[in-house]
Every structure is written in structure tokens, then in C-alpha cells.
PDB file of C-alpha atoms and ligand atoms in Angstrom:
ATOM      1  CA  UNK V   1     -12.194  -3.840  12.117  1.00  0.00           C
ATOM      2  CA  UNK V   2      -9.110  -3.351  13.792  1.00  0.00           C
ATOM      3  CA  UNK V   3      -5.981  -1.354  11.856  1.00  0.00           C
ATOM      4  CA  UNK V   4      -3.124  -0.822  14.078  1.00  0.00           C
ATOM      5  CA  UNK V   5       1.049  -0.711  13.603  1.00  0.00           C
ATOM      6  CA  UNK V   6       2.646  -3.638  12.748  1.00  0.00           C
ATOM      7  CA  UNK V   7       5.878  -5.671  14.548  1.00  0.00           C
ATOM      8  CA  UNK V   8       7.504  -8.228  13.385  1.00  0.00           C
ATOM      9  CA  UNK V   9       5.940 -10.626  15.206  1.00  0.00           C
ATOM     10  CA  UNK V  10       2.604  -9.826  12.644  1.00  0.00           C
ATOM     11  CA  UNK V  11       5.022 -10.931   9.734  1.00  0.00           C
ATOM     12  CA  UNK V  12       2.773 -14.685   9.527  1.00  0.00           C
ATOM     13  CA  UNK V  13      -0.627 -12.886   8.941  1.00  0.00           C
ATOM     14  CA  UNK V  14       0.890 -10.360   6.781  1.00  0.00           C
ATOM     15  CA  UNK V  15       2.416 -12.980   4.037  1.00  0.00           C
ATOM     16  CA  UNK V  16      -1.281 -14.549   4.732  1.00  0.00           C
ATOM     17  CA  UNK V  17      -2.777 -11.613   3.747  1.00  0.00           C
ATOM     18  CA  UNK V  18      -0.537 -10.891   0.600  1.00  0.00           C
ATOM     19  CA  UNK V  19      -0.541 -14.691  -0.442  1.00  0.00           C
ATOM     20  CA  UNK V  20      -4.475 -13.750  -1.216  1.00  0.00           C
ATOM     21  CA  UNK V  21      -3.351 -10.127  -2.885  1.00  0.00           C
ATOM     22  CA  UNK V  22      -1.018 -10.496  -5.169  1.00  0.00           C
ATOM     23  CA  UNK V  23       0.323 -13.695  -7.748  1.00  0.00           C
ATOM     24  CA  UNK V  24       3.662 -12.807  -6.766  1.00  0.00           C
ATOM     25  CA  UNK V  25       3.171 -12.638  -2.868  1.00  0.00           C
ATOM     26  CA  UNK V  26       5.768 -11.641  -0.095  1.00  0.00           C
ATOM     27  CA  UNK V  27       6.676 -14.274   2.271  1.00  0.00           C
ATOM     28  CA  UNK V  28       6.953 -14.325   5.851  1.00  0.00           C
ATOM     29  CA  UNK V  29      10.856 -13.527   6.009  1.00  0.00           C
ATOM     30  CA  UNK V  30      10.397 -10.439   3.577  1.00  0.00           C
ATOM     31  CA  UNK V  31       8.173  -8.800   5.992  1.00  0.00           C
ATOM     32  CA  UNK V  32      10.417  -9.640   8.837  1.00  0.00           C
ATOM     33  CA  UNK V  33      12.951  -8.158   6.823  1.00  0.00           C
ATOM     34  CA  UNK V  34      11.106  -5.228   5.610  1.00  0.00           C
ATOM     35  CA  UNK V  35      10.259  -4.145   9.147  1.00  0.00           C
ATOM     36  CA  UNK V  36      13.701  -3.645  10.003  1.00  0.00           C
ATOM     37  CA  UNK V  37      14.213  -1.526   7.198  1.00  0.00           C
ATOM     38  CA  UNK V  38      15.212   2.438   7.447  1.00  0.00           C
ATOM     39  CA  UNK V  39      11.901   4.597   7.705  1.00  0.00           C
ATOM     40  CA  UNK V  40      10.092   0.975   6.874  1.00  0.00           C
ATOM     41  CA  UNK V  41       6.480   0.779   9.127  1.00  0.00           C
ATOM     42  CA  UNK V  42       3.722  -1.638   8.419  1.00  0.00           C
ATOM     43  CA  UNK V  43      -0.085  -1.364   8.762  1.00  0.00           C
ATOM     44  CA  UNK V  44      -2.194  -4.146   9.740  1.00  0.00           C
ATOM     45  CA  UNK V  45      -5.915  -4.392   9.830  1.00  0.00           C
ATOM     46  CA  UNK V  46      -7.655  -7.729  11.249  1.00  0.00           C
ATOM     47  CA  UNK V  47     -11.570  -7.720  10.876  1.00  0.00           C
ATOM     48  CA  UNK V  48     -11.143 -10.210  13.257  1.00  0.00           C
ATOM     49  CA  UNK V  49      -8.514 -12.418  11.233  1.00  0.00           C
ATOM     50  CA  UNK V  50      -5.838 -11.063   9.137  1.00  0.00           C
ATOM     51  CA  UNK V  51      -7.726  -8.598   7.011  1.00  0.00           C
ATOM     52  CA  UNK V  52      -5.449  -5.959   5.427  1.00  0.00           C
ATOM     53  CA  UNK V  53      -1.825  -5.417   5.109  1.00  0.00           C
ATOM     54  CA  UNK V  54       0.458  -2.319   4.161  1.00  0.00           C
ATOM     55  CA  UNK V  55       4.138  -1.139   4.251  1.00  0.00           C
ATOM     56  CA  UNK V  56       5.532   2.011   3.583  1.00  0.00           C
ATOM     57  CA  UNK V  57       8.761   4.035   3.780  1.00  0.00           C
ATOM     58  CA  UNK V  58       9.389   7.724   4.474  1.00  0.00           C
ATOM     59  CA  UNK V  59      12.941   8.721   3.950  1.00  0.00           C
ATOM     60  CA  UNK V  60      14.496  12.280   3.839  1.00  0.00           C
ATOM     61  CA  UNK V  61      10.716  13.898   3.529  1.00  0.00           C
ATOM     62  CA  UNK V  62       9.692  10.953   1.008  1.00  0.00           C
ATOM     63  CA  UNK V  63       7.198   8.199   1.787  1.00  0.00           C
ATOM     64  CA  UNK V  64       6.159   5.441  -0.605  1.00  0.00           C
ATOM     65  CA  UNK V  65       3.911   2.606  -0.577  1.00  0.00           C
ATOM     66  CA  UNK V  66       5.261   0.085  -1.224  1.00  0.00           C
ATOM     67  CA  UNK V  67       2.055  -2.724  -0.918  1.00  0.00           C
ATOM     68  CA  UNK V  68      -1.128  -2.407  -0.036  1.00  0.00           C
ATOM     69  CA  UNK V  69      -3.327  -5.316  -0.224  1.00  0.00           C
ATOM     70  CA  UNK V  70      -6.418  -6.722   0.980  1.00  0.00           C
ATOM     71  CA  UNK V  71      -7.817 -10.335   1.770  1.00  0.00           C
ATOM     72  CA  UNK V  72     -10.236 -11.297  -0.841  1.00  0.00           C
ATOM     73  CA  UNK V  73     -13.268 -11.874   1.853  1.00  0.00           C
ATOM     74  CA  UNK V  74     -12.933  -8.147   3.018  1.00  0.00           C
ATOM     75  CA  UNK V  75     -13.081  -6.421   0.483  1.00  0.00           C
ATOM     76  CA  UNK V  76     -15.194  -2.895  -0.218  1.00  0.00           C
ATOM     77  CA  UNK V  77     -15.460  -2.750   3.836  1.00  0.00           C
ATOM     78  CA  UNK V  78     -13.196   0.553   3.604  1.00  0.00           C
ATOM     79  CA  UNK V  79     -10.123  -1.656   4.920  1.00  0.00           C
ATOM     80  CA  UNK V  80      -7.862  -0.439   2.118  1.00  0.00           C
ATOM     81  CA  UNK V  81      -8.871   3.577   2.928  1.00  0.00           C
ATOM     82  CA  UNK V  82      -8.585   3.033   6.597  1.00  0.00           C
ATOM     83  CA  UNK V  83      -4.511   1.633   5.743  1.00  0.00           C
ATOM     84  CA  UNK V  84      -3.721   4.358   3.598  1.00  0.00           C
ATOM     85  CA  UNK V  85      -5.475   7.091   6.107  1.00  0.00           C
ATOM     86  CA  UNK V  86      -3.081   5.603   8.927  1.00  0.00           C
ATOM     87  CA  UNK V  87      -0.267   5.210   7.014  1.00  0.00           C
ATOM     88  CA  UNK V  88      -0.675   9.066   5.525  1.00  0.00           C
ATOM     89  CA  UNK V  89      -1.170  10.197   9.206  1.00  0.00           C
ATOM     90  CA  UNK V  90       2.652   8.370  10.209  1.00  0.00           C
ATOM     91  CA  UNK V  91       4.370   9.821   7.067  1.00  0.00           C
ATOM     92  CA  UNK V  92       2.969  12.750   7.718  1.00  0.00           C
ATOM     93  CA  UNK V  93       4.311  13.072  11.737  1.00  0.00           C
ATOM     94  CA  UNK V  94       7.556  11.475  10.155  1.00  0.00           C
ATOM     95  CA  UNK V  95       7.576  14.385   8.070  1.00  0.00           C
ATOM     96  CA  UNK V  96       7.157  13.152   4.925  1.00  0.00           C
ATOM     97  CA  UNK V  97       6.130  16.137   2.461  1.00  0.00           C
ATOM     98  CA  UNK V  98       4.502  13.769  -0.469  1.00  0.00           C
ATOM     99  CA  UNK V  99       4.048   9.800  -0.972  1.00  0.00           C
ATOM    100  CA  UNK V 100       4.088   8.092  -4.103  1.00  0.00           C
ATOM    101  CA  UNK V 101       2.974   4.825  -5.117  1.00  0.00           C
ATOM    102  CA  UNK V 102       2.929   2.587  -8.537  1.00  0.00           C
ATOM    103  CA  UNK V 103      -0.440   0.905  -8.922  1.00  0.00           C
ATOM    104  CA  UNK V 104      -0.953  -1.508 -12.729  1.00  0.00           C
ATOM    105  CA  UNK V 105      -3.335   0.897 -14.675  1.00  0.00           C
ATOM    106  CA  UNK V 106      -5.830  -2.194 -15.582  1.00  0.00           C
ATOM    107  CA  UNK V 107      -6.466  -1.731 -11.337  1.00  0.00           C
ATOM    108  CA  UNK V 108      -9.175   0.390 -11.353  1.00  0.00           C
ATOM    109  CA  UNK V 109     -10.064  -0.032  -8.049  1.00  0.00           C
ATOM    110  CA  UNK V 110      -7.192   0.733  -6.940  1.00  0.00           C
ATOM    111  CA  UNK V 111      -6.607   4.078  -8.743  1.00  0.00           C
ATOM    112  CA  UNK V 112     -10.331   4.387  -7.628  1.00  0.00           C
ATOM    113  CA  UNK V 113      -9.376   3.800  -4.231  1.00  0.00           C
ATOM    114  CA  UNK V 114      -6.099   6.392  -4.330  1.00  0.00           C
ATOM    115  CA  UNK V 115      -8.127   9.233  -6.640  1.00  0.00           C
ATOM    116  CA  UNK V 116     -10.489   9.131  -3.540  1.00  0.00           C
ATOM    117  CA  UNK V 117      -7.566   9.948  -1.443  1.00  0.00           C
ATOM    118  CA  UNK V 118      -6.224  12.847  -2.854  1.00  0.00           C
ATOM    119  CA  UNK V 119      -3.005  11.015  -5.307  1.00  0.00           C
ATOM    120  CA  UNK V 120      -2.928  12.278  -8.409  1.00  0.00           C
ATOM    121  CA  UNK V 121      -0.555  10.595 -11.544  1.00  0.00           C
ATOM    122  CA  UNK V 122       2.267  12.166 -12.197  1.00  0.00           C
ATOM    123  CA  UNK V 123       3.811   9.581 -14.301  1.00  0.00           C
ATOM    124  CA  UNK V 124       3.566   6.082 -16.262  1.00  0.00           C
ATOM    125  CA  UNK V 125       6.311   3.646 -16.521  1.00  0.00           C
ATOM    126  CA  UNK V 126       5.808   1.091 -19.105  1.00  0.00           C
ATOM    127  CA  UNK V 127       5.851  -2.425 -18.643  1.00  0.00           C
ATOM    128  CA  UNK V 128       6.360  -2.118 -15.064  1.00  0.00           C
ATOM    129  CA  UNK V 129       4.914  -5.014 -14.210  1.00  0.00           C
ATOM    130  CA  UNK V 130       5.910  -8.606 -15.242  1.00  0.00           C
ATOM    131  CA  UNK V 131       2.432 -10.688 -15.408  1.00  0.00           C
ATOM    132  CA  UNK V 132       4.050 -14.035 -16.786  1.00  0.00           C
ATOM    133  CA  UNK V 133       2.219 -15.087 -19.415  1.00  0.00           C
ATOM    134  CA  UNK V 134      -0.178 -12.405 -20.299  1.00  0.00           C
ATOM    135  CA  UNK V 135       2.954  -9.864 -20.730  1.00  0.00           C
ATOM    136  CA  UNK V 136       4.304  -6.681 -19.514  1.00  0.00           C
ATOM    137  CA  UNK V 137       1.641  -4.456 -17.472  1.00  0.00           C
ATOM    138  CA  UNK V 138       2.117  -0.465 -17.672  1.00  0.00           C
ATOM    139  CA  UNK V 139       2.281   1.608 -14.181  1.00  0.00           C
ATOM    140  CA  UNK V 140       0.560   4.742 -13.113  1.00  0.00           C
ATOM    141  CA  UNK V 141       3.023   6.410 -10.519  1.00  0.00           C
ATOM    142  CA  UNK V 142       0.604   8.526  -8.254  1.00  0.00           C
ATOM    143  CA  UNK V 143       1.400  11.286  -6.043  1.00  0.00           C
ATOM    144  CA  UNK V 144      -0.243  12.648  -2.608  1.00  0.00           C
ATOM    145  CA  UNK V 145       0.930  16.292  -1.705  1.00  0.00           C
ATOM    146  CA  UNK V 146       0.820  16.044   2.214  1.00  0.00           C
ATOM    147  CA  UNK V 147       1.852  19.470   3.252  1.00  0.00           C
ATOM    148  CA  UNK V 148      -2.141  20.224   2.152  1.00  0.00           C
ATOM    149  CA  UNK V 149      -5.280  19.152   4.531  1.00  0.00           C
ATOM    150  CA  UNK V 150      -6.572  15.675   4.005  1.00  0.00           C
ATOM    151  CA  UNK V 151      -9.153  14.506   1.996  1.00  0.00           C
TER     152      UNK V 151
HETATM  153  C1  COA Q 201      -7.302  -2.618  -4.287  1.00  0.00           C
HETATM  154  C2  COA Q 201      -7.607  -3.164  -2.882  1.00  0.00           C
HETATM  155  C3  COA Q 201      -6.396  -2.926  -1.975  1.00  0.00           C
HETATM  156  C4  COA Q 201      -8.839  -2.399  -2.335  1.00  0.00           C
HETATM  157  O1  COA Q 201      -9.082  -2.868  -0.998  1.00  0.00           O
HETATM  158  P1  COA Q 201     -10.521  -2.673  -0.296  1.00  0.00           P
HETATM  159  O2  COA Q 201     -10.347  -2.836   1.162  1.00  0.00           O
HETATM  160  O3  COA Q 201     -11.521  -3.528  -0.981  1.00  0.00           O
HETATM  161  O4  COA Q 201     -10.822  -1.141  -0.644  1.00  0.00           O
HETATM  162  P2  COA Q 201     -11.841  -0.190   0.178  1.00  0.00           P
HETATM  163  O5  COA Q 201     -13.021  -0.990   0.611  1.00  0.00           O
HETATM  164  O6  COA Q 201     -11.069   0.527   1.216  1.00  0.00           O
HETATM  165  O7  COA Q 201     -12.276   0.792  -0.975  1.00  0.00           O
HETATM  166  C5  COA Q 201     -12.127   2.197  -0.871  1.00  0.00           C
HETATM  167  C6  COA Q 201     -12.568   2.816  -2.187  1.00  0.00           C
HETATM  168  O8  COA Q 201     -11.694   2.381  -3.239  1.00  0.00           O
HETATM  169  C7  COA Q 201     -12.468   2.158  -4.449  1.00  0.00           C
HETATM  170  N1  COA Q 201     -12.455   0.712  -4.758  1.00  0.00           N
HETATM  171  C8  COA Q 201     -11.833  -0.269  -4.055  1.00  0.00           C
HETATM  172  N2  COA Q 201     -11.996  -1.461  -4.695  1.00  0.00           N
HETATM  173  C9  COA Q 201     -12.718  -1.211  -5.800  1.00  0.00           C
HETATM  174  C10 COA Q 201     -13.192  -2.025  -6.879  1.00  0.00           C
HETATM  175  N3  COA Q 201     -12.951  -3.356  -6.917  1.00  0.00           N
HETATM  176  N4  COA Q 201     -13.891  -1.435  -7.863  1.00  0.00           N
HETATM  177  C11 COA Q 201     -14.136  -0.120  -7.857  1.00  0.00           C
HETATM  178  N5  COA Q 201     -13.713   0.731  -6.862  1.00  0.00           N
HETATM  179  C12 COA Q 201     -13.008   0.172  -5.855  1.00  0.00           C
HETATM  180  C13 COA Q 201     -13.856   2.630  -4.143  1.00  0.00           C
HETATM  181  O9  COA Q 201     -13.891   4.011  -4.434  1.00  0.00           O
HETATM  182  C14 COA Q 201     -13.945   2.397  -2.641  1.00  0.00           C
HETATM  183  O10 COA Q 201     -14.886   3.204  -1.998  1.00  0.00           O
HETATM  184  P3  COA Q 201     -16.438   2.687  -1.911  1.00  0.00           P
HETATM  185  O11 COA Q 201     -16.393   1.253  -1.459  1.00  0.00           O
HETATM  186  O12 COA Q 201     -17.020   3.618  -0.878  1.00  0.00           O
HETATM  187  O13 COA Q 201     -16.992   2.831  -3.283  1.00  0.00           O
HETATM  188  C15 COA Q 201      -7.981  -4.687  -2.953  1.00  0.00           C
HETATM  189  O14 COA Q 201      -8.969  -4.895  -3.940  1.00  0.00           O
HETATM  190  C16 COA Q 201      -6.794  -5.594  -3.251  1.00  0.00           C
HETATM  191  O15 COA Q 201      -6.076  -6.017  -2.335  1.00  0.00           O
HETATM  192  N6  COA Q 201      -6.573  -5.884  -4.542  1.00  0.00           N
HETATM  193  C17 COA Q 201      -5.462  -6.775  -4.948  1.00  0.00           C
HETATM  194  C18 COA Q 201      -4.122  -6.131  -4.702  1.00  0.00           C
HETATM  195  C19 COA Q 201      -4.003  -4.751  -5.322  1.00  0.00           C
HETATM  196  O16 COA Q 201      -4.421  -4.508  -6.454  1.00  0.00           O
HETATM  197  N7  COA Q 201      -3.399  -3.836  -4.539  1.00  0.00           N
HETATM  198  C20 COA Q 201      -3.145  -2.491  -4.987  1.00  0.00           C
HETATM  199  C21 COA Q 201      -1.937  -2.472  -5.805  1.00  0.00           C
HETATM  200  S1  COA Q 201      -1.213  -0.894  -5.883  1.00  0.00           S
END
């Protein structure tokens, strides 16, 4: 597996990557546009394709999350852990002093995946999360303290 930085020139395997992540994914221009974005970076892992895609912002000692997703064939290989470890390490040297994230609270894995990282809840915002036809979906907002040691 291979997780580097991304440019905007990874935009194509990114939307790949999210097309298999998420019902409503992000296309190719988003990411483009995303990218260029204040404090915006990207994380990409291939493993050897297009494996594992983040993007985060850290603004005025503030990062969030803002996806994190993983290609269905790749999954439990650490991929997720090893994009949230690299993108903790660049908000950290951007000096970001916390991160947050919303992740649906039916995701278990996912607050599974973020518990093991150190992010604890600090809020819920109901019905989030538009899932069409099987409703509104509630939101844990999670929190990472990064002025203490990693996990
Ligand atoms: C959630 C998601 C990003 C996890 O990606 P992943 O690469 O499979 O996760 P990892 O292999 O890095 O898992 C790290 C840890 O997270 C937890 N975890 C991840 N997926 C899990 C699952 N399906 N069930 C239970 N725990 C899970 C485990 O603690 C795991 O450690 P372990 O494998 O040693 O037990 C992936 O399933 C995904 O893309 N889901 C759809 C999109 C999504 O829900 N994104 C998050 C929205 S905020």
C-alpha cells in the first residue's frame, strides 16, 4: 500500500474511489476544486490501484475531515488508519490544535475506526444526513485533541 499527498492531477482516481464510498459520491471536478481550496490537502492511498481517498482542511488552528472513504475491495487492510495517521501528522505541522469530523452514527466502523484514533464525540446533530428514501440519518461530531501525543 502506498498513501501519499494528493494533486490535482489524482482528482480521476479519487471520484473512483468515492463513487464506491459513498451513494452521494464527489465527482472528478469537486476534487479538482477542493484541492485548490484554502488549507484544503488530500490523501491518497493506491494498494496498487486507487485504494483510499481523504480531504481535509486546517484553517486558523482547525482541521476537519471532510471525507474519508475507502474502495470496497480494500477494506480492513488498515487503509482508512494509515489516511487519518497522515492526514493528523499534516494538520498537526500546519498547526492545527484539534480536528473534527461528522461520521452517520449507524457507521460503526467508522466510529470504530476514529475511537481507535483518539476522537472522542462531542456532539450529535440530528438528521444530518439526507439518505433518500430511508430518511434523515443523525451525526456524531467527533473530536481529536492534537496538542496531546498520538495514539
Ligand atoms: C469506514 C471506512 C473508511 C473504513 O476503511 P478501512 O480501510 O476498511 O478501515 P481500516 O482497515 O483502516 O480499519 C481500521 C479500524 O477501524 C475499525 N473498522 C473499520 N471498518 C470496520 C467495520 N466494517 N467494522 C468494524 N470495525 C471497523 C476497526 O477497528 C479497524 O481496525 P482492525 O481492522 O484492526 O479491527 C470504509 O469502510 C468506508 O469507506 N466506508 C464507506 C464510507 C464511510 O462510511 N466513510 C466514513 C464516513 S465518516
Amino acid at each position: 500500500m502506498n498513501v501519499s499527498f494528493a494533486a490535482p492531477v489524482d482528482a480521476p482516481d479519487m471520484a473512483a474511489v468515492h463513487a464506491q464510498a459513498f451513494d452521494k459520491p464527489w465527482d472528478e471536478t469537486d476534487f479538482e476544486d477542493l484541492l485548490d481550496g484554502e488549507g484544503i490537502f488530500g490523501v491518497v492511498a493506491r494498494d496498487p490501484g486507487p485504494a483510499g481517498v481523504l480531504i481535509c482542511r486546517a484553517v486558523a488552528g482547525e482541521a476537519e475531515v471532510l471525507t474519508v472513504g475507502v474502495a470496497t475491495t480494500s477494506r480492513r487492510r488498515g487503509i482508512a488508519r494509515a489516511l487519518m495517521e497522515m492526514a493528523i501528522s499534516r494538520a498537526r505541522s500546519m498547526q492545527a490544535l484539534e480536528m473534527f469530523l461528522e461520521v452517520d452514527v449507524a457507521s460503526s466502523g467508522a466510529v470504530a475506526l476514529y475511537t481507535g484514533l483518539g476522537f472522542v464525540q462531542t456532539g450529535l446533530r440530528r438528521g444530518y444526513y439526507d439518505r433518500g428514501a430511508a430518511g434523515l440519518a443523525d451525526a456524531l461530531v467527533m473530536r481529536l485533541d492534537l496538542t496531546k501525543p498520538p495514539n
